[in-house]
Amino acid sequence: MRNTTLTALLTVALVTSSAVAQNARLTDNVVKVGVLTDLSGVYSELSGQGSVRAAQMAADDFMRANPSFKGKVQVVGVDHQNKADVASNKAAEMIDRQNVDVLMDLPTSSAALAASEVARQKKIPVMVVTGGTTALTNEKCSKYTFHYAYDNYMLANGTGTAVTKRGGNSWYIMYPNYAFGQDLSRQFASAISENKGKLVTNAEATPFPNTDFSSYLLKAQGLKPKIFGTMQAGADLVNVVKQYNEFGLRQQGIGLGIGLLFETDVAALGQDAFAGALATVPWYWNLDQRARDFAAKFEKAFKKKPTFAQAGVYSATMQYLQAVARARSDNGDAVVKALEGYRFSDFFARNAYIRPQDHRVILDVYTVQVKSRAQSKEPGDIYAKVATIPAARAFQPLSESKCKF
Amino acid sequence: MNTQLLLIQVFNGLVNGAFYALLSLGLAVIFGMLRIVNFMHGALYMLGAFTAFALGQAFGLGFWPSLLLAPLLVGALGMLLERTLLSRLYGLDHSYNLLLTFGLTLLTQDLVKQVMLSRFDVSSAPFTPPAALAGVVNLGFVIFPKYRLFVIALALAVCLITWFVIERTRVGATIRAATENPGVTRAFGINVGRWVTGVFGVGVALAGLAGVLAAPIYSVEPYMGAELIITTFAVVVIGGMGSILGSVVTGFAVGVLSAIGAAFYPPIANTLVFILMAVVLLVRPSGLFGLPEGAR
């Protein structure tokens, strides 16, 4: 008797669980977007809660625009603390326990690589928006990973080329000693040499994180390069630029080249500290009217202007959901197929194309120059566009890709 | 090795050394006199910087008034904490005050983060050197920010004054007596509790002062003290727990050594202090200037 009850219970349990699993594969009426991001650390202001909100806005807009879509879209935000091991655990937990159908955002290259590996094993798509390393579309590429918005090749190609061509042909470069910094520094060095510029000394690795950069600034002062190139990001970059100004390098004729610049870094120091510096960005809020419209909507919801990371998360979420609609399924393989080779143009990604061979999402990007306070017309108006780099030339050409799915 | 670069870095290292010295001096005073391992010292340093920024934003106060006011405010907060919380732990194991001050650190960091984001709308606060000290000066062998020269000079002066007061004056003698033998000191009609609170306040004010001095150099953000405090503890250990002279000399020395490290072999810059600590502890377990426990 006891045994029969147990067997019956087990059978019921098995049947129900397999039914749930079956449902999940065939759109269980919920498409769940997991925003795996930095909710507490150095990148929380440029991505963080703002990224979660952006994904939620995309979900709402998608539902409004597609009333015939049968199902719900849910968004969850999870903190990966910029740590690879945490990212890996959280990604697995989100996919296994919370039935998340796609991972989104992923600042910090090492965390992005770790989550991408988990998603590959579990056959779930990942849209890396805020992580920068080019390994994601090269040796560490995966059939399920898409690299959105920007990457180190594009930053170096854009800024390294623009600065070198404008006469900044001798560089001193320092970089934070972790995956992102090492990669970015390599990309810059090759962009500079391709444009007949040179490094005055080998690029220098600094500890990460780090607050005091005076030793490197003094060294650069002695070597007299035309450009002081920094690959630091976030809070470290703020320290670098503060000290660059303090040591008066600008007055000594040494320009500033910045690897990766976010709007929030400029806000932290005041734009005059950055004035004149060149950087390359995939988007900024007052790029044009469509961008401004989105920014206004975002600001209404979040009380702040969107960074390119947050705008990118909106765009990536929307593209993912539309791919789900095209595929009529949230099955990972089906959505990947619907995304591959897709061409589109939205408020964020212009002339965009999802390259099927390496899943690099290519789009127009912009080399910008930071305006001085006197030059800006309204609060947050910090960039002047120097050049538009068309999608086809902005990113690493396929011929150089080391990606094999 | 390039001698000019070496000379430049020795000089440059004095700036960071000044911060290490000021912070470890405060720690040494507090530990030497009160036997409190103040893990909150880094957060109070951050609070000094943040207070200077906030005073400027809220009341338009410039650098100079802040340089005086912020350490006073931080010192007052320290005395309040000592009276209400720390004083309850005297006589208990060190781990209690360590846990308490660590908890207070986390609390302070998060509080400041919230205030920065909600009230000032930044995650890192802008702060520039005062107009009189802006710009650089050509010293012949190096072009150096004026402000950094000022930091070295002021820190040296403050360290010297603190040392002098504690080792050479009647006030210092009273403090030392009150902490060496509270019972006898009390018998002389001296209010020991009040002296203890005062000493804690001064130690904490030194951290606040270092914070204000750091604001024009490093980015003012909630976690700016977290990295620094670890190095500072290493400095205190190398110098000898509680030794005033030890903390000052070692503070400047560690600053200089890591600057040289950063210039000639960058990966070692942040580890150098711990290598030094390991070596010193092997040779002299009580630190360079410390007295063995029994001799106290």
XYZ file of C-alpha atoms in Angstrom:
701
model
C 0.000 0.000 0.000
C 2.700 2.365 1.079
C 4.745 1.479 -1.959
C 1.895 2.057 -4.356
C 1.205 5.500 -2.923
C 4.842 6.391 -3.261
C 4.997 5.134 -6.814
C 1.835 7.016 -7.659
C 3.194 10.181 -6.141
C 6.474 9.791 -7.968
C 4.715 9.199 -11.231
C 2.599 12.280 -10.765
C 5.675 14.291 -9.894
C 7.558 13.028 -12.928
C 4.670 13.658 -15.279
C 4.128 17.190 -14.005
C 7.781 18.102 -14.093
C 8.253 16.809 -17.597
C 5.125 18.674 -18.611
C 6.604 21.878 -17.234
C 9.863 21.266 -18.992
C 8.038 20.533 -22.217
C 6.122 23.769 -21.868
C 9.242 25.757 -21.219
C 10.770 24.580 -24.425
C 7.684 25.517 -26.370
C 7.224 28.982 -24.920
C 5.668 28.396 -21.531
C 3.814 31.630 -22.060
C 6.623 33.442 -20.230
C 9.732 34.808 -21.862
C 12.096 35.603 -19.076
C 14.924 38.094 -19.578
C 17.723 37.842 -17.020
C 19.757 41.011 -16.639
C 23.019 39.828 -15.096
C 24.814 42.989 -14.082
C 26.692 44.960 -11.444
C 24.133 46.195 -8.940
C 26.551 47.345 -6.252
C 30.097 47.919 -7.525
C 32.118 50.217 -9.750
C 29.981 49.690 -12.854
C 26.608 49.897 -11.082
C 26.019 53.483 -12.088
C 26.681 53.054 -15.777
C 24.764 49.771 -16.033
C 23.187 48.312 -12.861
C 19.597 49.216 -11.996
C 19.438 51.407 -15.087
C 20.066 48.355 -17.260
C 17.342 46.404 -15.471
C 14.959 49.295 -16.002
C 15.914 49.564 -19.671
C 15.188 45.865 -20.215
C 11.847 46.283 -18.465
C 10.998 49.238 -20.718
C 11.841 47.172 -23.782
C 9.629 44.347 -22.493
C 6.706 46.731 -21.926
C 7.123 48.390 -25.311
C 7.345 45.032 -27.026
C 4.086 43.838 -25.427
C 2.356 47.069 -26.374
C 3.510 46.834 -29.972
C 2.655 43.143 -30.319
C -0.793 42.622 -28.811
C -1.090 39.346 -30.672
C 1.954 37.903 -28.893
C 0.692 35.091 -26.726
C 2.672 35.177 -23.546
C 4.213 37.355 -20.938
C 7.642 38.918 -20.778
C 9.333 39.087 -17.410
C 12.584 40.782 -16.445
C 14.796 39.844 -13.504
C 17.916 41.707 -12.416
C 20.712 39.819 -10.671
C 23.996 41.115 -9.207
C 27.187 39.392 -10.389
C 29.513 41.700 -8.394
C 31.898 41.873 -11.376
C 33.294 38.487 -10.364
C 33.665 35.634 -12.812
C 32.817 32.909 -10.291
C 29.719 34.728 -9.036
C 28.605 35.393 -12.623
C 28.998 31.737 -13.450
C 26.992 30.546 -10.427
C 24.260 33.120 -10.863
C 23.935 32.380 -14.578
C 23.462 28.681 -13.859
C 20.970 29.405 -11.110
C 18.969 31.826 -13.259
C 18.741 29.352 -16.106
C 18.050 26.220 -14.027
C 15.862 27.545 -11.246
C 14.283 30.703 -12.592
C 13.822 29.448 -16.165
C 15.501 32.503 -17.613
C 15.488 32.395 -21.430
C 18.216 34.923 -22.182
C 21.070 36.616 -20.314
C 21.662 40.322 -20.847
C 24.189 43.134 -20.139
C 27.222 41.556 -18.339
C 29.678 44.337 -17.530
C 33.266 43.186 -16.706
C 34.878 41.034 -19.363
C 35.806 38.152 -17.090
C 32.221 37.876 -15.820
C 30.875 38.039 -19.378
C 33.198 35.220 -20.468
C 32.196 33.069 -17.498
C 28.442 33.532 -18.007
C 28.843 32.940 -21.724
C 30.416 29.563 -21.023
C 27.526 28.539 -18.738
C 24.973 29.665 -21.315
C 26.736 27.652 -24.015
C 26.416 24.481 -21.961
C 22.761 25.172 -21.264
C 21.977 26.367 -24.806
C 20.635 29.748 -23.768
C 21.363 32.938 -25.714
C 23.494 35.691 -24.143
C 23.564 39.301 -25.286
C 26.740 40.892 -23.908
C 26.220 44.648 -23.955
C 28.559 46.157 -21.361
C 31.457 43.659 -21.432
C 34.241 44.724 -23.782
C 36.674 41.914 -24.519
C 37.024 40.801 -28.129
C 37.590 37.223 -26.949
C 33.782 36.899 -26.957
C 33.764 36.902 -30.743
C 37.172 35.290 -31.208
C 38.752 32.355 -29.406
C 36.008 32.238 -26.743
C 33.096 32.709 -29.145
C 30.025 30.555 -28.773
C 26.991 29.772 -30.858
C 24.815 31.249 -28.109
C 26.779 34.441 -27.399
C 26.042 37.715 -29.171
C 28.238 40.748 -28.646
C 26.240 43.956 -28.759
C 27.100 47.672 -28.575
C 30.887 47.966 -28.409
C 34.096 46.041 -27.990
C 37.785 46.733 -27.508
C 38.649 46.426 -31.187
C 36.082 49.083 -32.057
C 37.300 51.430 -29.296
C 40.920 51.112 -30.356
C 40.134 51.252 -34.039
C 38.004 54.367 -33.538
C 40.014 56.358 -31.014
C 43.498 55.051 -31.774
C 43.051 55.783 -35.461
C 41.358 59.163 -35.023
C 43.925 60.480 -32.545
C 46.952 59.161 -34.449
C 45.679 60.582 -37.740
C 45.141 63.980 -36.132
C 48.836 64.142 -35.322
C 48.916 62.330 -31.992
C 51.412 59.840 -33.365
C 53.511 59.030 -30.305
C 51.805 57.382 -27.345
C 52.487 56.377 -23.786
C 49.965 53.680 -22.831
C 49.086 52.246 -19.466
C 46.437 49.632 -18.777
C 44.834 47.920 -15.780
C 46.235 44.427 -15.498
C 43.176 42.225 -16.156
C 41.455 40.678 -19.177
C 39.805 43.887 -20.380
C 42.834 46.151 -19.981
C 45.296 43.710 -21.525
C 43.075 43.200 -24.539
C 42.308 46.905 -24.998
C 45.965 47.868 -24.741
C 46.906 45.316 -27.432
C 44.154 46.587 -29.723
C 45.277 50.197 -29.278
C 48.920 49.402 -29.926
C 48.062 47.750 -33.221
C 45.675 50.525 -34.308
C 48.371 53.093 -33.570
C 51.085 51.256 -35.479
C 48.753 50.671 -38.429
C 48.408 54.434 -38.675
C 52.182 54.936 -38.554
C 52.243 56.053 -34.959
C 54.474 54.566 -32.269
C 54.606 53.831 -28.560
C 57.373 55.682 -26.703
C 57.817 52.668 -24.441
C 56.086 49.323 -23.987
C 52.533 49.652 -22.696
C 52.620 49.503 -18.902
C 50.481 47.293 -16.703
C 49.182 48.971 -13.559
C 47.584 47.194 -10.616
C 43.782 46.903 -10.689
C 42.033 48.561 -8.991
C 44.413 51.422 -8.323
C 44.125 54.987 -7.068
C 47.547 56.561 -7.449
C 48.883 56.961 -10.974
C 51.469 59.645 -10.261
C 54.456 57.360 -10.944
C 53.218 56.661 -14.468
C 52.352 60.303 -15.102
C 55.833 61.373 -14.054
C 57.383 58.736 -16.253
C 55.305 59.929 -19.197
C 56.345 63.491 -18.442
C 59.956 62.447 -18.949
C 59.276 60.488 -22.134
C 57.324 63.354 -23.734
C 54.802 61.443 -25.854
C 52.178 63.412 -27.765
C 49.390 61.354 -26.200
C 48.983 59.871 -22.750
C 46.767 56.867 -23.401
C 44.800 55.333 -20.549
C 42.941 52.040 -20.762
C 41.547 52.400 -17.242
C 37.765 52.461 -16.836
C 35.199 53.625 -14.323
C 36.500 54.774 -10.927
C 40.120 54.133 -11.947
C 39.736 56.331 -15.012
C 38.391 59.134 -12.853
C 41.571 58.978 -10.765
C 43.779 58.931 -13.846
C 42.163 61.991 -15.391
C 42.125 63.877 -12.112
C 45.860 63.328 -11.738
C 46.553 63.967 -15.437
C 45.143 67.443 -14.893
C 46.858 67.875 -11.555
C 50.280 67.166 -13.050
C 49.562 69.648 -15.822
C 50.288 67.219 -18.649
C 47.856 69.030 -20.924
C 49.808 72.289 -20.498
C 53.009 70.396 -21.255
C 51.528 69.462 -24.619
C 50.665 65.858 -23.791
C 47.145 65.035 -24.990
C 44.781 62.547 -23.398
C 43.615 59.397 -25.187
C 40.900 57.402 -23.465
C 40.184 53.753 -24.173
C 36.683 53.462 -22.775
C 34.664 56.437 -21.645
C 31.225 56.497 -20.065
C 29.060 59.557 -19.502
C 29.083 58.846 -15.769
C 32.888 59.232 -15.607
C 32.624 62.696 -17.110
C 29.941 63.618 -14.584
C 32.167 62.502 -11.709
C 34.955 64.962 -12.539
C 33.212 67.721 -14.404
C 33.575 67.881 -18.164
C 36.338 70.484 -18.171
C 38.731 67.868 -16.792
C 38.069 65.771 -19.901
C 37.629 68.620 -22.386
C 39.242 67.931 -25.740
C 39.759 64.210 -25.124
C 38.648 61.870 -27.888
C 36.746 58.660 -27.325
C 34.675 56.248 -29.367
C 31.120 55.366 -28.382
C 28.364 53.245 -29.931
C 25.724 55.786 -28.896
C 25.053 58.879 -26.821
C 21.803 60.406 -25.786
C 21.809 63.544 -27.918
C 23.177 61.891 -31.025
C 19.968 62.785 -32.868
C 16.213 63.082 -32.432
C 15.510 59.351 -32.164
C 18.168 58.994 -29.510
C 16.821 62.020 -27.663
C 13.293 60.615 -27.730
C 14.463 57.428 -26.086
C 16.552 59.365 -23.574
C 13.545 61.484 -22.609
C 11.441 58.391 -22.040
C 14.173 56.728 -20.019
C 14.777 59.829 -17.942
C 11.087 60.001 -17.110
C 11.195 56.440 -15.804
C 14.634 56.430 -14.164
C 15.295 60.106 -13.325
C 18.598 59.964 -15.172
C 19.819 60.103 -18.721
C 20.693 56.688 -20.119
C 24.295 55.665 -20.630
C 25.156 53.812 -23.822
C 25.219 50.604 -21.807
C 21.650 51.094 -20.629
C 20.380 52.172 -24.054
C 22.169 49.140 -25.479
C 20.384 46.829 -23.058
C 17.030 48.225 -24.213
C 17.948 47.689 -27.839
C 19.363 44.194 -27.269
C 16.300 43.146 -25.265
C 13.990 44.419 -27.991
C 15.952 42.614 -30.711
C 15.883 39.417 -28.698
C 12.114 39.612 -28.136
C 11.475 40.306 -31.801
C 13.597 37.301 -32.660
C 11.461 35.230 -30.282
C 8.380 36.472 -32.110
C 9.903 35.611 -35.486
C 10.939 32.177 -34.280
C 7.586 31.636 -32.519
C 9.598 30.058 -29.730
C 11.902 30.912 -26.896
C 13.971 27.817 -27.538
C 17.597 28.879 -27.530
C 18.554 27.322 -30.858
C 15.469 28.689 -32.607
C 16.091 32.235 -31.359
C 19.772 32.077 -32.279
C 18.748 31.112 -35.788
C 16.287 34.007 -35.954
C 18.955 36.466 -34.809
C 21.741 35.311 -37.113
C 22.133 37.405 -40.229
C 19.352 39.783 -39.190
C 19.612 43.379 -40.400
C 17.948 46.232 -38.555
C 18.212 49.855 -37.573
C 16.762 51.167 -34.332
C 17.246 54.230 -32.134
C 20.477 52.693 -30.814
C 22.006 50.498 -33.490
C 22.159 52.085 -36.958
C 22.759 49.994 -40.058
C 23.122 47.033 -37.784
C 23.809 43.481 -38.866
C 24.139 40.386 -36.723
C 27.111 38.617 -38.238
C 26.276 34.898 -38.382
C 29.912 33.750 -38.451
C 31.009 35.206 -35.102
C 27.856 36.859 -33.665
C 29.440 40.281 -33.558
C 26.585 42.779 -33.882
C 28.017 45.456 -36.115
C 26.621 48.977 -36.129
C 27.636 52.554 -36.836
C 29.796 54.004 -34.073
C 30.990 57.510 -33.354
C 34.256 59.147 -32.449
C 33.433 62.018 -30.141
C 35.302 64.832 -28.477
C 34.403 65.920 -24.943
C 33.108 69.491 -24.961
C 34.212 72.005 -22.383
C 31.501 73.312 -20.099
C 31.387 76.567 -22.028
C 30.715 74.690 -25.253
C 27.804 72.610 -24.006
C 24.308 73.869 -24.614
C 22.383 71.988 -21.935
C 23.023 69.725 -18.972
C 24.515 66.420 -20.088
C 25.503 67.797 -23.495
C 29.073 66.537 -23.329
C 30.003 65.085 -26.699
C 30.680 66.674 -30.072
C 30.697 64.167 -32.910
C 34.021 64.091 -34.741
C 33.346 61.182 -37.077
C 30.845 58.451 -37.810
C 32.533 55.125 -38.409
C 30.256 53.039 -40.614
C 29.303 49.599 -39.296
C 31.312 47.789 -41.934
C 34.554 49.476 -40.887
C 33.976 49.884 -37.150
C 34.569 46.328 -35.989
C 37.111 43.583 -36.460
C 36.787 42.254 -40.000
C 35.650 38.663 -40.305
C 38.917 37.713 -41.980
C 40.739 38.399 -38.693
C 38.270 36.568 -36.491
C 39.488 33.482 -34.689
C 35.947 32.294 -34.054
C 34.928 28.720 -34.802
C 31.537 27.572 -33.540
C 68.623 52.126 -13.425
C 67.900 55.705 -14.389
C 68.987 57.919 -11.471
C 66.888 60.924 -12.373
C 63.768 58.770 -12.529
C 64.750 57.230 -9.222
C 65.151 60.650 -7.626
C 61.813 61.781 -9.029
C 60.036 58.737 -7.662
C 61.636 59.057 -4.225
C 60.256 62.555 -4.114
C 56.867 61.582 -5.532
C 56.557 58.728 -3.057
C 56.581 61.201 -0.186
C 53.043 62.258 -1.175
C 51.505 58.838 -0.672
C 53.825 58.458 2.266
C 52.221 61.541 3.781
C 48.803 59.864 3.648
C 50.129 56.606 5.074
C 51.885 58.521 7.819
C 48.865 60.599 8.814
C 46.584 57.575 8.868
C 48.964 55.235 10.637
C 49.820 57.975 13.114
C 46.136 58.177 14.071
C 45.927 54.394 14.293
C 49.085 54.259 16.396
C 47.856 56.935 18.789
C 44.530 55.132 19.206
C 46.077 51.691 19.559
C 49.028 52.793 21.667
C 46.890 54.738 24.114
C 43.555 52.946 24.094
C 44.327 49.462 22.742
C 41.560 49.843 20.167
C 42.167 48.292 16.750
C 40.230 50.870 14.812
C 39.186 49.184 11.602
C 36.971 52.178 10.856
C 39.934 54.426 10.209
C 39.643 54.130 6.421
C 35.963 54.991 6.480
C 36.688 58.043 8.645
C 39.340 59.122 6.149
C 36.688 58.833 3.426
C 34.277 60.741 5.633
C 36.817 63.568 5.907
C 36.966 63.855 2.127
C 33.214 63.541 1.756
C 32.533 66.131 4.476
C 34.801 68.618 2.692
C 32.902 67.996 -0.537
C 29.504 68.227 1.164
C 30.424 71.436 3.025
C 31.391 72.951 -0.283
C 28.162 71.857 -1.964
C 25.822 72.804 0.862
C 27.414 75.992 2.230
C 29.800 76.992 -0.530
C 32.749 76.544 1.829
C 36.109 76.528 0.105
C 39.064 74.239 0.702
C 40.664 76.174 3.573
C 37.703 76.320 5.958
C 36.982 72.676 5.137
C 40.548 71.736 5.953
C 39.861 72.890 9.504
C 36.173 72.084 9.837
C 35.970 68.599 8.324
C 38.554 67.033 10.689
C 36.782 68.692 13.629
C 33.440 67.233 12.555
C 34.925 63.799 11.923
C 36.749 63.995 15.259
C 33.510 64.913 17.021
C 31.739 61.974 15.406
C 34.601 59.769 16.550
C 34.206 60.958 20.140
C 30.477 60.297 19.984
C 31.111 56.755 18.746
C 33.733 56.203 21.429
C 31.374 57.362 24.198
C 28.300 55.484 22.992
C 29.717 52.288 21.517
C 33.431 51.614 21.872
C 33.640 52.460 25.572
C 31.385 49.485 26.288
C 33.978 47.110 24.904
C 37.035 48.088 26.940
C 38.519 45.124 28.725
C 36.996 42.679 26.277
C 38.904 40.794 23.605
C 40.207 42.843 20.612
C 37.971 40.917 18.239
C 34.923 42.742 19.657
C 36.099 46.207 18.751
C 37.399 44.893 15.460
C 33.961 43.551 14.573
C 32.224 46.691 15.759
C 34.479 49.042 13.808
C 34.257 46.804 10.743
C 30.467 46.906 10.916
C 30.528 50.666 11.305
C 32.750 50.849 8.223
C 30.223 49.001 6.062
C 27.440 51.165 7.438
C 29.311 54.410 6.776
C 30.255 53.415 3.228
C 26.692 52.532 2.283
C 25.283 55.617 3.938
C 27.681 57.898 2.076
C 26.938 56.082 -1.166
C 23.213 56.654 -0.680
C 23.682 60.320 0.161
C 25.994 60.881 -2.812
C 23.590 59.271 -5.245
C 20.365 60.687 -3.900
C 21.431 64.122 -2.700
C 24.302 65.006 -5.046
C 23.546 62.662 -7.927
C 27.126 61.449 -8.392
C 28.937 58.232 -7.526
C 32.228 60.047 -7.199
C 32.412 63.657 -6.147
C 34.268 66.365 -8.090
C 36.842 68.261 -6.008
C 39.715 70.447 -7.192
C 42.744 71.913 -5.399
C 42.323 75.458 -3.981
C 43.155 78.216 -6.457
C 46.297 79.256 -4.580
C 47.760 75.762 -4.918
C 46.517 74.885 -8.404
C 49.015 74.297 -11.165
C 52.520 72.932 -11.276
C 55.943 74.188 -10.319
C 59.203 73.377 -12.059
C 61.626 72.061 -9.463
C 64.446 71.630 -11.941
C 64.513 67.854 -11.855
C 60.733 67.446 -12.113
C 57.567 69.364 -12.882
C 55.367 68.792 -9.869
C 51.887 69.873 -8.724
C 52.101 72.642 -6.112
C 49.305 71.047 -4.167
C 51.278 67.855 -3.612
C 54.185 69.825 -2.170
C 51.745 71.395 0.241
C 50.467 67.929 1.265
C 53.985 66.732 2.078
C 54.764 69.866 4.105
C 51.523 69.895 6.064
C 51.641 66.183 6.832
C 55.212 66.466 8.086
C 54.268 69.408 10.311
C 51.230 67.629 11.750
C 53.210 64.459 12.442
C 55.923 66.463 14.159
C 53.452 68.382 16.319
C 51.621 65.207 17.335
C 54.853 63.487 18.255
C 56.012 66.523 20.219
C 52.752 66.863 22.162
C 52.638 63.227 23.147
C 56.318 62.696 23.940
C 57.432 66.084 25.229
C 54.573 67.947 26.910
C 52.598 67.742 30.124
C 49.426 66.961 28.187
C 51.209 64.044 26.606
C 52.484 62.862 29.941
C 48.968 62.921 31.351
C 47.626 60.933 28.410
C 50.372 58.377 28.740
C 49.793 58.098 32.442
C 46.024 57.758 31.988
C 46.489 54.870 29.635
C 49.404 53.139 31.369
C 47.772 53.114 34.756
C 44.214 54.464 34.832
C 43.725 53.624 38.533
C 46.630 55.684 39.842
C 45.933 58.509 37.400
C 42.338 58.650 38.602
C 43.628 58.881 42.162
C 45.361 62.118 41.169
C 41.929 63.532 40.364
C 42.218 63.200 36.608
C 39.106 62.255 34.626
C 40.542 59.327 32.670
C 37.411 58.678 30.600
C 37.435 62.193 29.233
C 41.114 61.933 28.235
C 40.468 58.640 26.468
C 37.599 60.148 24.486
C 39.769 63.125 23.611
C 42.641 60.977 22.381
C 40.283 58.924 20.240
C 38.858 62.145 18.814
C 42.323 63.421 17.894
C 43.326 60.141 16.265
C 40.145 60.132 14.225
C 40.523 63.814 13.326
C 43.928 62.946 11.827
C 42.156 60.474 9.520
C 39.629 63.179 8.640
C 42.461 65.583 7.858
C 44.111 63.040 5.581
C 40.752 62.659 3.828
C 40.383 66.375 3.120
C 43.969 66.488 1.875
C 43.267 63.527 -0.422
C 40.088 64.971 -1.939
C 41.823 67.098 -4.610
C 44.099 64.184 -5.592
C 42.008 61.017 -5.537
C 38.395 60.557 -6.539
C 36.081 61.095 -3.607
C 33.942 57.985 -3.449
C 32.464 55.781 -0.697
C 35.115 53.080 -0.913
C 38.220 55.266 -1.195
C 39.365 54.239 2.289
C 38.954 50.500 1.830
C 42.147 49.920 -0.173
C 44.180 52.396 1.774
C 43.354 51.033 5.221
C 44.882 47.657 4.444
C 48.193 49.218 3.461
C 47.992 51.460 6.511
C 47.589 48.504 8.840
C 50.641 46.939 7.242
C 52.519 50.198 7.880
C 51.493 50.149 11.538
C 52.642 46.562 11.907
C 55.981 47.262 10.218
C 56.555 50.372 12.317
C 55.588 48.592 15.524
C 52.022 48.619 16.873
C 51.447 51.821 18.789
C 54.796 53.423 18.031
C 54.303 57.020 16.963
C 57.751 57.529 15.507
C 57.501 54.106 13.840
C 54.222 54.880 12.114
C 55.457 58.188 10.720
C 58.841 56.959 9.505
C 57.411 53.742 8.063
C 54.507 55.630 6.472
C 56.823 57.845 4.454
C 59.203 54.966 3.706
C 56.450 52.721 2.349
C 55.152 55.567 0.170
C 58.607 56.056 -1.337
C 59.220 52.340 -1.833
C 55.935 51.737 -3.642
C 56.514 54.728 -5.911
C 59.889 53.310 -6.888
C 58.263 49.917 -7.359
C 55.544 51.388 -9.577
C 58.118 53.108 -11.771
C 60.544 50.251 -12.244
C 58.395 47.158 -11.934
C 54.684 48.112 -11.771
C 53.234 44.704 -10.810
C 55.062 44.868 -7.496
C 53.821 48.344 -6.473
C 50.877 47.164 -4.377
C 52.495 44.019 -2.965
C 55.741 45.605 -1.889
C 54.403 46.698 1.477
C 53.315 43.148 2.348
C 56.639 41.676 1.326
C 58.273 44.255 3.545
C 55.903 43.365 6.372
C 56.686 39.676 6.076
C 60.424 40.319 6.176
C 60.225 42.699 9.137
C 58.003 40.335 11.119
C 60.483 37.524 10.567
C 63.397 39.573 11.848
C 61.674 41.786 14.425
C 58.249 40.426 15.441
C 57.388 43.628 17.322
C 58.065 45.863 14.324
C 60.911 48.242 13.505
C 60.243 50.718 16.316
C 58.038 48.609 18.538
C 58.899 47.409 21.993
C 58.396 43.730 22.768
C 55.074 43.121 24.572
C 56.779 42.449 27.928
C 58.658 45.755 27.940
C 55.515 47.869 27.850
